[in-house]
Amino acid sequence: MTALEGQVALITGAARGQGRSHAVRLAGLGADIVALDLCAQIDSVPYGMSTPDDLEETARQVRHLGRRVVAAQADVRDANGLAKVVAEALGRLGRLDIVIANAGIAPVATTADPQQVWQDVIDVNLTGVWNTVRACAEPIIAGGRGGAIVITSSTAGLKGAYYGDVGVVAYSAAKHGLVGLMRGFARDFARHSIRVNTIHPTAVNTPMVVNESWGKFLQAAPEAMAAGNALPVEMLEPSDISDAVAFLVTDSGRWVTGVTLPIDAGFTML
Amino acid sequence: MGKLDGKVAFISGAARGQGRSHALRLAEEGANVISIDACAKIASIPYEMPGLEDLEQTAAGVRAFGRECMTRQVDVRDEEGVIAAVADGVRRFGRLDVVLANAGVAPCSTDHDAWAEVIDINLTGVFNTVEAVIPHMVAAGNGGAIVITSSTAGINGVGGATRGGLAYTASKHGVVGLMRSYANILSRHSIRVNSIHPTGVRTPMVMNDAMAAFLEQFPEMQDQVSGNALPVDVIEPSDISSAVLWLVSDEGRYVTGITLPVDAGFSNKR
């Protein structure tokens, strides 16, 4: 009997990076998986976004662990589309217990129109999470078994950052906004035994961070480069974040709710 | 294969309650344990303190998992005693990896001496404990994890207007300052330091006649000391041990300098 046997977890941004790591970890703990991702480029984003092949690879890894998977292309900015995909997934997997609202973009050092960058970041990173939780809350409540929602914020959700880069400040604003969303949802959903928490990773080794535009940004803003971790590590691995997610969504976190959980090698305390 | 095979843990307040639960959980994961407890009556504490037989029962529980346990009757206010217990433990087991500064008292008392006794035990006792372990952990050079048991009263102004209650809240806030400083100071040695903030836990410190009588006398306190968001009145010591295990094992290897509530949404409601 594994920790999440019989449960269903929905993960946005599941095609690669942290999302894939979470999908595979939760499948390893026994959950069936709904893996959602845009799998398309957004014009203002200067690094390559995920592809349908990436999402299929996540699905393959989940199936390899013997769990069922519903993988679908879905845009978290599209509330109606998201609701439809969630309904379809529920039809196939029967229930929903866990949501990892993980989809996000970080278009730094981009040449795109600043107003568009702001709007895209807020739409995906903040409104996208609102849409995700709205689409998922009702089925979890209806299940009557409680559940766990984890929202992926960032160290930039606890500590301000601008460095003259609209992508950075929009990212920071959206990630701060998620804390407000989480705190509201956590209070409201507690009576249904649904727990809601945010996680705040420092830089993680994923394509969102390890790319050419991130290097350009750090070159342009050496003070951002200097804002390092306290522990002697430059970058965490996606699996480090999945460890925290697993703690939060399994019974080990059954009384943890309304919490902002940094996994940040001491970044925010410096 | 346990998560703490070959590791050694030092736990204060290990005779019963959360401390015992932590000792058993860490032993189950492979750690040998150095257990200390005052095991003696303290003047301003209106509830019964543990006895030596309680500390022995903790040791028996550790041994039942096939691990070794060294016990010492030491009051955390006794600086020399704590230093000696740590040194003896390190001599016996050869190393020290995990430290749980857990010893604490909570007198909802109007007794004049309550202020000084609570500050001495809950705040200076933690200082004594961490100061005693630092030289061994730094010299060994293999990192480690320290967890300080604070409280929801360490991040909220709750606890009431009595000398004992105010001292409890002040001491539990104080250890957050200690935690943050130690986390900064020790990060370059890869020693992580975090605090945990439980809501009411089913232990003799909380479930006793004196606490019940106090709540009857000051009914307005009921809301402050209970009142979780999730539908649960009192959580179990094992729930706190789950959080401790996550923090001290490899799963928390990049978590430092954080205040981790395990509080059923208590703080988020405030």
Short mmCIF file of C-alpha atoms in Angstrom, two decimals, chain B residues 67-192:
data_model
loop_
_atom_site.label_atom_id
_atom_site.label_comp_id
_atom_site.label_asym_id
_atom_site.label_seq_id
_atom_site.Cartn_x
_atom_site.Cartn_y
_atom_site.Cartn_z
CA ARG B 67 18.97 1.28 17.33
CA GLU B 68 20.97 2.44 20.32
CA CYS B 69 19.87 5.10 22.77
CA MET B 70 21.94 6.97 25.34
CA THR B 71 19.92 8.70 28.05
CA ARG B 72 20.95 11.47 30.43
CA GLN B 73 18.89 13.26 33.04
CA VAL B 74 19.86 16.81 32.15
CA ASP B 75 17.98 20.09 32.50
CA VAL B 76 18.57 22.32 29.44
CA ARG B 77 19.14 25.23 31.86
CA ASP B 78 22.28 23.43 33.02
CA GLU B 79 24.81 24.60 30.43
CA GLU B 80 27.62 22.35 31.66
CA GLY B 81 25.27 19.39 31.88
CA VAL B 82 24.12 19.82 28.28
CA ILE B 83 27.72 20.21 27.05
CA ALA B 84 28.71 17.02 28.88
CA ALA B 85 25.73 15.04 27.57
CA VAL B 86 26.48 16.07 23.99
CA ALA B 87 30.18 15.23 24.40
CA ASP B 88 29.37 11.83 25.95
CA GLY B 89 26.95 11.07 23.15
CA VAL B 90 29.39 12.03 20.41
CA ARG B 91 32.10 9.94 22.11
CA ARG B 92 29.81 6.95 22.25
CA PHE B 93 28.30 7.15 18.76
CA GLY B 94 31.17 8.83 16.91
CA ARG B 95 29.21 11.62 15.28
CA LEU B 96 26.25 14.00 15.47
CA ASP B 97 23.96 14.82 12.54
CA VAL B 98 20.54 15.81 13.82
CA VAL B 99 19.64 18.02 16.77
CA LEU B 100 16.11 18.56 18.01
CA ALA B 101 15.88 21.38 20.56
CA ASN B 102 12.48 20.29 21.76
CA ALA B 103 12.45 20.68 25.55
CA GLY B 104 9.89 23.21 26.72
CA VAL B 105 7.30 24.07 29.31
CA ALA B 106 3.95 25.85 29.09
CA PRO B 107 2.57 27.02 32.40
CA CYS B 108 -0.60 29.04 31.94
CA SER B 109 0.43 30.33 35.32
CA THR B 110 0.14 33.57 37.26
CA ASP B 111 3.00 32.39 39.48
CA HIS B 112 5.60 35.14 39.80
CA ASP B 113 8.52 32.85 38.97
CA ALA B 114 6.86 31.60 35.80
CA TRP B 115 8.35 34.34 33.64
CA ALA B 116 11.97 33.61 34.46
CA GLU B 117 11.60 29.84 34.48
CA VAL B 118 9.90 29.72 31.10
CA ILE B 119 12.45 32.05 29.49
CA ASP B 120 15.28 29.99 31.01
CA ILE B 121 13.95 26.68 29.75
CA ASN B 122 12.29 27.57 26.43
CA LEU B 123 14.74 30.20 25.18
CA THR B 124 18.05 29.94 27.06
CA GLY B 125 17.66 26.15 27.04
CA VAL B 126 17.57 26.17 23.23
CA PHE B 127 20.59 28.49 23.17
CA ASN B 128 22.47 26.13 25.52
CA THR B 129 21.57 23.15 23.36
CA VAL B 130 22.62 24.65 20.02
CA GLU B 131 25.80 26.15 21.48
CA ALA B 132 26.73 22.73 22.85
CA VAL B 133 26.33 20.92 19.53
CA ILE B 134 27.88 23.46 17.16
CA PRO B 135 31.57 22.66 17.88
CA HIS B 136 31.03 18.94 17.25
CA MET B 137 29.02 19.43 14.06
CA VAL B 138 31.34 22.04 12.58
CA ALA B 139 34.47 20.02 13.42
CA ALA B 140 33.01 16.89 11.80
CA GLY B 141 32.49 18.86 8.59
CA ASN B 142 29.65 16.72 7.32
CA GLY B 143 26.79 19.18 7.70
CA GLY B 144 23.65 18.41 9.63
CA ALA B 145 20.21 19.60 10.59
CA ILE B 146 18.91 21.40 13.67
CA VAL B 147 15.20 21.75 14.34
CA ILE B 148 13.96 24.07 17.07
CA THR B 149 10.47 23.44 18.41
CA SER B 150 8.67 26.75 18.52
CA SER B 151 4.87 27.06 18.48
CA THR B 152 1.99 28.87 16.81
CA ALA B 153 2.69 31.23 19.74
CA GLY B 154 6.10 31.83 18.14
CA ILE B 155 4.53 33.56 15.11
CA ASN B 156 1.28 34.92 16.59
CA GLY B 157 0.54 37.06 19.62
CA VAL B 158 -1.48 34.41 21.40
CA GLY B 159 -1.04 32.82 24.80
CA GLY B 160 -2.80 35.20 27.10
CA ALA B 161 -1.90 37.81 29.67
CA THR B 162 -0.50 35.70 32.49
CA ARG B 163 3.19 35.75 33.38
CA GLY B 164 3.54 32.16 32.20
CA GLY B 165 1.58 32.69 28.99
CA LEU B 166 3.47 35.84 28.05
CA ALA B 167 6.77 34.14 28.76
CA TYR B 168 5.75 31.22 26.57
CA THR B 169 4.86 33.49 23.64
CA ALA B 170 7.99 35.61 24.11
CA SER B 171 10.27 32.58 24.36
CA LYS B 172 8.74 30.91 21.31
CA HIS B 173 9.16 34.12 19.30
CA GLY B 174 12.69 34.40 20.64
CA VAL B 175 13.75 31.03 19.29
CA VAL B 176 12.77 32.22 15.79
CA GLY B 177 15.45 34.90 16.12
CA LEU B 178 17.91 32.28 17.31
CA MET B 179 16.97 30.00 14.42
CA ARG B 180 17.44 32.72 11.82
CA SER B 181 20.82 33.77 13.18
CA TYR B 182 22.09 30.21 13.49
CA ALA B 183 20.82 29.38 9.99
CA ASN B 184 22.88 32.26 8.62
CA ILE B 185 25.94 31.49 10.71
CA LEU B 186 25.96 27.76 9.99
CA SER B 187 24.91 27.68 6.32
CA ARG B 188 28.52 27.68 5.09
CA HIS B 189 29.03 24.49 7.08
CA SER B 190 25.98 22.96 5.38
CA ILE B 191 24.25 22.82 8.74
CA ARG B 192 20.59 23.65 8.29
#
